[in-house]
Short mmCIF file of C-alpha atoms and ligand atoms in Angstrom, two decimals:
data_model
loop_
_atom_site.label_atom_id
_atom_site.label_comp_id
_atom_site.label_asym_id
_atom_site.label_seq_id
_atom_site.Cartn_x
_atom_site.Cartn_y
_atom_site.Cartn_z
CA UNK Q 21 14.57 15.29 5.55
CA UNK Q 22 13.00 14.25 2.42
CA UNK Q 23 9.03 13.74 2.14
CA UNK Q 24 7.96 10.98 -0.24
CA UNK Q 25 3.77 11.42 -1.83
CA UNK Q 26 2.43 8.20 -2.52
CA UNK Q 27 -1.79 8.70 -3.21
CA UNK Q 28 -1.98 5.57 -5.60
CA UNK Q 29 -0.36 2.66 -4.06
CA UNK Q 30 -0.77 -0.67 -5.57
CA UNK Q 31 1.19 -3.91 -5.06
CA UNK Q 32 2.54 -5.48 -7.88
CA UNK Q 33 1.31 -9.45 -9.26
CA UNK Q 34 3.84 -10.92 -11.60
CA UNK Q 35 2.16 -13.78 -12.68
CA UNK Q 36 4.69 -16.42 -15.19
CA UNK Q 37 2.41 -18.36 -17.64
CA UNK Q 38 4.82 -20.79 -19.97
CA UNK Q 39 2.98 -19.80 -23.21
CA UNK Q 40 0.09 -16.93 -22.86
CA UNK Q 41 -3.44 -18.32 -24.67
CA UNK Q 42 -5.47 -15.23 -25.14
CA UNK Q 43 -9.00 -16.06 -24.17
CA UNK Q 44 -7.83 -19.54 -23.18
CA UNK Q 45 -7.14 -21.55 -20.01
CA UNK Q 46 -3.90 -20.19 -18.78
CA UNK Q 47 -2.20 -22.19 -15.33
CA UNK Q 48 0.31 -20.03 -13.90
CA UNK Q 49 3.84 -21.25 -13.04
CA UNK Q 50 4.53 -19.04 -10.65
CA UNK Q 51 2.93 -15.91 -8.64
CA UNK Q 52 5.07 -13.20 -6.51
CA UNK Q 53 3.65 -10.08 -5.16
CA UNK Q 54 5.94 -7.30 -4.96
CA UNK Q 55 5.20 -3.45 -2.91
CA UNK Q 56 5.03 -0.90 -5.59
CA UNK Q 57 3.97 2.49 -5.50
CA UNK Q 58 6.37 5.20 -7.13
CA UNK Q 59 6.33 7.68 -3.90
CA UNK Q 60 6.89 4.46 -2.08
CA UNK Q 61 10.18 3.63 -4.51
CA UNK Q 62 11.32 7.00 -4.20
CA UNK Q 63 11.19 6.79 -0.52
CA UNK Q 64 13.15 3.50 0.10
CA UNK Q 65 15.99 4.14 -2.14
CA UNK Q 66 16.78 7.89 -0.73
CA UNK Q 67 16.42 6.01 2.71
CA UNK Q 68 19.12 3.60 1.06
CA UNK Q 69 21.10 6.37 0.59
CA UNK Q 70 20.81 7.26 4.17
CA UNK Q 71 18.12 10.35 4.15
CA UNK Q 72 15.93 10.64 6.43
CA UNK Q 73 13.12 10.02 4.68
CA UNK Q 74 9.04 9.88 5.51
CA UNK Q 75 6.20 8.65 3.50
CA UNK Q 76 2.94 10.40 3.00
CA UNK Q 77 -0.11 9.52 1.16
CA UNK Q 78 -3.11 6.47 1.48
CA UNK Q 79 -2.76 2.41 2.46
CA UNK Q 80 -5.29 0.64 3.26
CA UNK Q 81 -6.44 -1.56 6.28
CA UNK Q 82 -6.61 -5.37 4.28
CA UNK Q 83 -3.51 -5.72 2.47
CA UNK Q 84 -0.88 -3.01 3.06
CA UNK Q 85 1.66 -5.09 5.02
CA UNK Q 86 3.52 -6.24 1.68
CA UNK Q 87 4.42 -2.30 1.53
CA UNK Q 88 5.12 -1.37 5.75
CA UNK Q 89 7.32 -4.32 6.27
CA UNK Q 90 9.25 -3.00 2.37
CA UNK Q 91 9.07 0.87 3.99
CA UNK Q 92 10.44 -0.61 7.42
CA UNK Q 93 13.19 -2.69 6.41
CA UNK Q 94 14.21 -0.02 4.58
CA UNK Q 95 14.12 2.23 7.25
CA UNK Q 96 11.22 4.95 5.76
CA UNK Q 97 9.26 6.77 8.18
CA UNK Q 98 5.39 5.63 7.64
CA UNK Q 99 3.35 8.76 8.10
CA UNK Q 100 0.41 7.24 5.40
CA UNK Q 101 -3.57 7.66 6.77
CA UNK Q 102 -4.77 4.04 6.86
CA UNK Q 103 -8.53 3.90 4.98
CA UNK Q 104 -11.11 1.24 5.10
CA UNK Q 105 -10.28 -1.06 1.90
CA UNK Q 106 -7.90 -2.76 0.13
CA UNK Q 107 -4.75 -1.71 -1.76
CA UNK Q 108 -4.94 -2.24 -5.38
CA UNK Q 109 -3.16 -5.08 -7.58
CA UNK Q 110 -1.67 -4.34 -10.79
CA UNK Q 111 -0.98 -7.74 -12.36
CA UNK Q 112 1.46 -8.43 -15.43
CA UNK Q 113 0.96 -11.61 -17.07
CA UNK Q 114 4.56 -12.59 -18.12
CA UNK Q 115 4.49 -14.86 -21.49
CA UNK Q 116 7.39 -16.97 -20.68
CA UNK Q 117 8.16 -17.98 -24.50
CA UNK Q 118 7.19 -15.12 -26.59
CA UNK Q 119 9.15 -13.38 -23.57
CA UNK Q 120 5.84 -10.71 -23.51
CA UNK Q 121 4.15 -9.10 -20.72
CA UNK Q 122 0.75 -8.01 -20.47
CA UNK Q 123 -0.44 -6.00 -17.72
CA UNK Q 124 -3.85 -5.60 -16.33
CA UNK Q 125 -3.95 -2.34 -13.53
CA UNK Q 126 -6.58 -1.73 -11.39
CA UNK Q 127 -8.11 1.72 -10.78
CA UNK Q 128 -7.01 4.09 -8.64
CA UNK Q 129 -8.85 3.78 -5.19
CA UNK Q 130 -11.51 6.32 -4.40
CA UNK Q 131 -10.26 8.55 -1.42
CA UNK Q 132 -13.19 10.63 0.43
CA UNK Q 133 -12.68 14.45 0.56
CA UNK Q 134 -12.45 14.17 4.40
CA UNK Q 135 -9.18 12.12 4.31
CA UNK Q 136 -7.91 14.26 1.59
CA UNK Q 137 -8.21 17.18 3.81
CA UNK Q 138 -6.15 15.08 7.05
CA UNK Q 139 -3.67 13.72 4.52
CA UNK Q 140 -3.26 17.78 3.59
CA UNK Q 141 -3.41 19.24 6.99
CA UNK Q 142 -0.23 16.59 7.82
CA UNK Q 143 1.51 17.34 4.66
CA UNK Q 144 1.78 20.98 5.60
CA UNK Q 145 3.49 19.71 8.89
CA UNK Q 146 5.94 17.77 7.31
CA UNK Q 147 6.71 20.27 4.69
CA UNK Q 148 8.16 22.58 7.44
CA UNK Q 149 10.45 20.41 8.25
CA UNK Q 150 11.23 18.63 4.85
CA UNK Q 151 14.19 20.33 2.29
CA UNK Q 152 12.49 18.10 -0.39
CA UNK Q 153 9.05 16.85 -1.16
CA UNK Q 154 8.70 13.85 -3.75
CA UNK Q 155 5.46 14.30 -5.85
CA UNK Q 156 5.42 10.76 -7.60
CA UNK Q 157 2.94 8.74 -9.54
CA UNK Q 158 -0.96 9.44 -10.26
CA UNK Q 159 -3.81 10.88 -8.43
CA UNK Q 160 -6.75 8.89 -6.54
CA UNK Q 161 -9.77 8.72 -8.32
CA UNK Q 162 -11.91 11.18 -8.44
CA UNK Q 163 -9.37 14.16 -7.71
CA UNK Q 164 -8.72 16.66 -10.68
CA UNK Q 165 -5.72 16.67 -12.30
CA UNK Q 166 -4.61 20.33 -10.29
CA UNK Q 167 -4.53 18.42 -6.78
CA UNK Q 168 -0.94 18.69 -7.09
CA UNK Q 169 -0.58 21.94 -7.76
CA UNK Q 170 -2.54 22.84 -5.05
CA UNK Q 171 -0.24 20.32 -3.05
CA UNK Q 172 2.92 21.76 -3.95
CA UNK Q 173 1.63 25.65 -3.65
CA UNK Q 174 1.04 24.00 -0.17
CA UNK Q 175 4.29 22.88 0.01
CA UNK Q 176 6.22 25.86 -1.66
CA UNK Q 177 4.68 28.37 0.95
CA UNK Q 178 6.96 26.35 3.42
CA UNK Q 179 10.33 27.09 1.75
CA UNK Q 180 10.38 23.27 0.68
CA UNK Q 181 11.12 21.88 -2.40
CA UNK Q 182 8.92 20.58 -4.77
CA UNK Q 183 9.97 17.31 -6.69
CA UNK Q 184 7.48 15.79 -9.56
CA UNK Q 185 7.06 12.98 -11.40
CA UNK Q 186 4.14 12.59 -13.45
CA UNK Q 187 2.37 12.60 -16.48
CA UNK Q 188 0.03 14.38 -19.20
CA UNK Q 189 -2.32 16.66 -17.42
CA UNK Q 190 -1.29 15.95 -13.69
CA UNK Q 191 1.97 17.22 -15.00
CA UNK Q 192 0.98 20.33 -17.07
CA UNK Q 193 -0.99 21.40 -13.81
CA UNK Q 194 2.03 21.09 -11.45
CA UNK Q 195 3.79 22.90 -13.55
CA UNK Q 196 2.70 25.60 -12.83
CA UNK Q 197 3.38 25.39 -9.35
CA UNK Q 198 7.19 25.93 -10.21
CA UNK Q 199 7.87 22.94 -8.98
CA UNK Q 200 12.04 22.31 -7.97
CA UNK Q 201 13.00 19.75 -10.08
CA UNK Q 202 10.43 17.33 -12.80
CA UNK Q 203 11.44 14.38 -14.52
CA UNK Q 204 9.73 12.92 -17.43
CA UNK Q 205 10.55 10.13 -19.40
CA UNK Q 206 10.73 10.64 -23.48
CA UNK Q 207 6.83 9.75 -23.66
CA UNK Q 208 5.88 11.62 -21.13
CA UNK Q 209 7.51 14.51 -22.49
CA UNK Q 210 6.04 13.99 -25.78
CA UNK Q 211 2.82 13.75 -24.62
CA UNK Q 212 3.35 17.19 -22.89
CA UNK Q 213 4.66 18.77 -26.37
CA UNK Q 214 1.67 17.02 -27.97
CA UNK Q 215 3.70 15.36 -31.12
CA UNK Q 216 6.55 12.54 -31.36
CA UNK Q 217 9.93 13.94 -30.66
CA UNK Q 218 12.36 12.28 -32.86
CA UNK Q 219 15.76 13.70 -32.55
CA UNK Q 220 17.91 14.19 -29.56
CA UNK Q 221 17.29 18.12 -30.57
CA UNK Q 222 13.82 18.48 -30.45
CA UNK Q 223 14.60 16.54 -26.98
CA UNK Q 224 16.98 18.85 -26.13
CA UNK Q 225 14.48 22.17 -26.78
CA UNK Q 226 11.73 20.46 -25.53
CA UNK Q 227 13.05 19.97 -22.24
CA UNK Q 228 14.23 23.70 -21.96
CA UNK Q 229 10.69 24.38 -22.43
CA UNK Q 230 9.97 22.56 -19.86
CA UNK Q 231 12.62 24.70 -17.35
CA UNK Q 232 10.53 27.44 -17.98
CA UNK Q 233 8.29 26.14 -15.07
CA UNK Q 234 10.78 23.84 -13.37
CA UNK Q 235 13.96 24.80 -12.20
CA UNK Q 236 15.46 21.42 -12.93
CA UNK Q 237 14.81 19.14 -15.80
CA UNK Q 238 15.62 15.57 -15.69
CA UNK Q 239 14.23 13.77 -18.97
CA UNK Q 240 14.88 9.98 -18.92
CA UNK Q 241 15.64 8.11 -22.23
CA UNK Q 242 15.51 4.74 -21.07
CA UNK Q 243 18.48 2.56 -22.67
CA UNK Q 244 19.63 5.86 -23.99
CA UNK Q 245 20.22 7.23 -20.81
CA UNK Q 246 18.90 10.90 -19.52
CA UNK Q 247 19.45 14.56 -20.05
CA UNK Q 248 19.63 17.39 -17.23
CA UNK Q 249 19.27 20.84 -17.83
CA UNK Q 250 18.19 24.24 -15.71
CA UNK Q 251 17.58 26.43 -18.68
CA UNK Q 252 21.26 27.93 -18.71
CA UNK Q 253 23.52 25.21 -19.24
CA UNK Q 254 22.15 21.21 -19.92
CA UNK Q 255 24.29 17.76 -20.05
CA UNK Q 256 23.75 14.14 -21.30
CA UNK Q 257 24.59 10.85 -20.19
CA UNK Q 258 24.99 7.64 -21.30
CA UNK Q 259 22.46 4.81 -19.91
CA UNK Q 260 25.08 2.19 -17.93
CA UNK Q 261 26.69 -0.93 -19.80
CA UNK Q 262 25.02 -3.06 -17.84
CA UNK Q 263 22.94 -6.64 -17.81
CA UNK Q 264 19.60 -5.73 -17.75
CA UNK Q 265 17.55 -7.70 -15.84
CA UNK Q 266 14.24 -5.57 -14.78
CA UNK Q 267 13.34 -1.57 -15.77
CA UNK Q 268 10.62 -1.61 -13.14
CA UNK Q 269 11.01 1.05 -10.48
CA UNK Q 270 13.92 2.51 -12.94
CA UNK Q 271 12.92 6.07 -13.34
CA UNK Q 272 11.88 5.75 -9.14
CA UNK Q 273 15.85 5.39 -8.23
CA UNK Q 274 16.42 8.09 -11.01
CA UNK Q 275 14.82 10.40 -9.13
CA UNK Q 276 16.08 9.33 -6.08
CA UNK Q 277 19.62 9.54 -6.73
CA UNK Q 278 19.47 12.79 -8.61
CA UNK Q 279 17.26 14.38 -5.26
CA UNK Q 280 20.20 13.08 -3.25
CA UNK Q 281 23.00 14.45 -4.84
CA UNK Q 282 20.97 17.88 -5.13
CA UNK Q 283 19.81 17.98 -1.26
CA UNK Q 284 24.01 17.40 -0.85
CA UNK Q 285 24.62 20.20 -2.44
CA UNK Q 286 25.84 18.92 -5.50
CA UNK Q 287 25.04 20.70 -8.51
CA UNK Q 288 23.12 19.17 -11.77
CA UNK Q 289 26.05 17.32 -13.67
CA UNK Q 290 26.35 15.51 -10.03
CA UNK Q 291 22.62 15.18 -9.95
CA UNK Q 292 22.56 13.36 -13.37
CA UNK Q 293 25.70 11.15 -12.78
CA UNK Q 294 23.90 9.82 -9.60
CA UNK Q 295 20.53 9.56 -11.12
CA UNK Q 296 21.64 7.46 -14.05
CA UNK Q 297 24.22 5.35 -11.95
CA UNK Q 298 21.17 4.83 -9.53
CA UNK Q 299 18.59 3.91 -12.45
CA UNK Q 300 21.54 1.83 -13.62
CA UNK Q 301 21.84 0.23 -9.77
CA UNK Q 302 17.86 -0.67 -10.28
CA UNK Q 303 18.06 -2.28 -14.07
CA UNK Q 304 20.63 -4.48 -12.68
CA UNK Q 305 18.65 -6.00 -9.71
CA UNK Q 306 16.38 -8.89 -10.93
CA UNK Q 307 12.31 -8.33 -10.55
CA UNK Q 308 10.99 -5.25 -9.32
CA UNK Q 309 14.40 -4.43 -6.84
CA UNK Q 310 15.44 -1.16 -6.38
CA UNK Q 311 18.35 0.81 -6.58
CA UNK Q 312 20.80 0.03 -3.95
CA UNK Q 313 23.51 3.00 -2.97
CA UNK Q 314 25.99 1.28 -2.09
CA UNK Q 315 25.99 -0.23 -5.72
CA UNK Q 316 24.90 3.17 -7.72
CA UNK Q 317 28.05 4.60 -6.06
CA UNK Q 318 30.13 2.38 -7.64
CA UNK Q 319 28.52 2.98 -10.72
CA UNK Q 320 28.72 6.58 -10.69
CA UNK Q 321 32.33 6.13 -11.92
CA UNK Q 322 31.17 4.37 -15.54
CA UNK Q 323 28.72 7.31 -16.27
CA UNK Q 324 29.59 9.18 -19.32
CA UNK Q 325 28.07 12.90 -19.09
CA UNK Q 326 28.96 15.45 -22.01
CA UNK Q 327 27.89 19.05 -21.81
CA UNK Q 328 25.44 20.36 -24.22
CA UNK Q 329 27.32 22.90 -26.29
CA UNK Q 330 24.18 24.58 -28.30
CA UNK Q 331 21.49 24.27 -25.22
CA UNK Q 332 19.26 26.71 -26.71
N1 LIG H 408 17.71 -0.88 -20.86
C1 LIG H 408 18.38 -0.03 -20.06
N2 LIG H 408 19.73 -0.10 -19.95
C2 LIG H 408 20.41 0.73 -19.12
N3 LIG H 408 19.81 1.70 -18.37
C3 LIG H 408 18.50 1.81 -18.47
C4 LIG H 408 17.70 0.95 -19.30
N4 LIG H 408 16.39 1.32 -19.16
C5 LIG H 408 16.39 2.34 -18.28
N5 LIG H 408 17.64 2.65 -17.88
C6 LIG H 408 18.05 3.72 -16.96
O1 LIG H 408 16.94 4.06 -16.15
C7 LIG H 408 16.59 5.44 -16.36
C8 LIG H 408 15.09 5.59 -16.22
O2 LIG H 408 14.46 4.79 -17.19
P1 LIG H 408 13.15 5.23 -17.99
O3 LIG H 408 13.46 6.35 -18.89
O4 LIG H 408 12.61 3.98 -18.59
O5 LIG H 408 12.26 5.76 -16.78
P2 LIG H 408 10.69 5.70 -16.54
O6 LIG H 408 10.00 5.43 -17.84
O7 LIG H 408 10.31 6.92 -15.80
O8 LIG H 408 10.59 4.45 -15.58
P3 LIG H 408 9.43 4.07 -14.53
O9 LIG H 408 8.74 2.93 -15.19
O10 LIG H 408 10.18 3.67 -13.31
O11 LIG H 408 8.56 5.27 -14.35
C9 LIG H 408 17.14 5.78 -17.75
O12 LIG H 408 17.36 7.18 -17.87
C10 LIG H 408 18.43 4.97 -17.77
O13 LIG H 408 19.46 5.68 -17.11
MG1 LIG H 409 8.50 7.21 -14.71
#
């Protein structure tokens, strides 16, 4: 069983404007409102993959059925505490001629101590019983940026698995709780190292700085695909030839496939091939879809992986 975090939820607002007038009347063509929430994405795509898979983390009483009905249908165990309040929006105004998006995201909702402490006391539970727990996305407001690495101390005390995803100091800080596996994209590695990293070497060594608190690194590159290493040997892959129709949720069914393909017993070159061919699965899918297994697996067969001769 895999445990998904989600603290943050929002739901996505993709609202279509035919030509974007800053500080002007806009009329919007079209509105949809999409679930988000990366522990959330996580969550339904290993369930796609058939894991049993739970959710932990905050909704909230007004608006959260957009996100249980997404979590049911795709079969995700809903273990979230429900708070007074409303789930957040996080609106993109697509441009429809200039092709731009601008996106307007609300804050992170304030979470009382209190519930904090209930949400912990149940993550302990499920840890005992989870191989792999999913640390995805930010914090709510108010909590420090070492909440996860209290979390995943937490967590790691149960023999489980840490998994994270996340960025500047929230990642720094769960660091060092040795987490399993972490996977940053190229900016939020960058923003770790402190400077731009502009070669495919300084990449490469930055991420095997990086497995000196992780065990696994997965750094996603975007259309240039991802890199994998545990500190002894590394490999890269190609991003998919595919027709790219939405990156949203992207790096979500990265981590997803590469968790699956570990928790099988597969070792990292697997882990890479599935997380790309997964991420690959998701760019495909128009709007904010998700990686679908079925699909990835397919995929899995066009991934190009090299290994890294001259890791370190
Ligand atoms: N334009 C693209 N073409 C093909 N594959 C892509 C493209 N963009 C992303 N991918 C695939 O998706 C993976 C994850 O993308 P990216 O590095 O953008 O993750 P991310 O920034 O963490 O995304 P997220 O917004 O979900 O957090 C990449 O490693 C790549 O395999
Ligand atoms: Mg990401």
């Amino acid at each position: 069983m895999v445990t998904c975090i989600c603290l943050s939820p929002c739901i996505d607002k993709t609202v279509s404007i035919p030509k974007f007038t800053y500080g002007g009347m806009n009329r919007a063509k079209s509105i949809r409102t999409d679930p988000s929430g990366k522990g959330f994405n996580v969550a339904r795509v290993l369930s796609r993959f058939g894991v049993k898979t739970v959710v932990q983390g905050f909704l909230f009483h007004e608006n959260s059925e957009l996100i249980t009905k997404a979590l049911e249908e795709d079969g995700v165990i809903n273990d979230c505490c429900l708070l007074p309040g409303a789930v957040r929006t996080n609106t993109k105004i697509l441009d429809e001629e200039n092709h731009i998006i601008t996106e307007i995201n609300e804050p992170n909702p304030a979470v009382d101590a209190e519930s904090m402490r209930k949400f912990e006391d149940k993550l302990r539970e499920a840890a005992k019983r989870s191989e792999y727990v999913c640390f995805s996305g930010s914090l709510p407001a108010g909590f420090p940026p070492d909440t996860n690495e209290r979390l995943m101390n937490a967590v790691s005390d149960t023999g489980s698995r840490c998994v994270l995803d996340a960025e500047g100091d929230a990642l720094k800080a769960g660091l060092r709780a040795n987490p399993y596996l972490v996977k940053p994209n190229k900016y939020e590695l960058e923003l770790f190292e402190g400077r731009p990293l502009n070669s495919s070497e300084e990449i490469r060594l930055a991420a095997c700085r990086l497995a000196s608190g992780a065990s696994v690194v997965l750094v996603s590159l975007g259309k240039d695909g991802a890199l994998i290493t545990d500190g002894k040997r590394g490999f890269i892959a190609e991003a998919v030839d595919v027709d790219v129709k939405s990156t949203v949720g992207a790096g979500d069914s990265m981590v997803a496939g590469a968790v699956y393909a570990l928790m099988e017993g597969m070792g990292i070159k697997t882990a890479l091939k599935y997380g790309v061919a997964a991420a690959a699965s998701c760019v495909s899918c128009e709007g904010t879809g998700l990686a679908n297994a079925e699909t990835a697996k397919k995929l899995i067969k066009q991934v190009k992986v090299t290994e890294i001769s001259n890791l370190l």
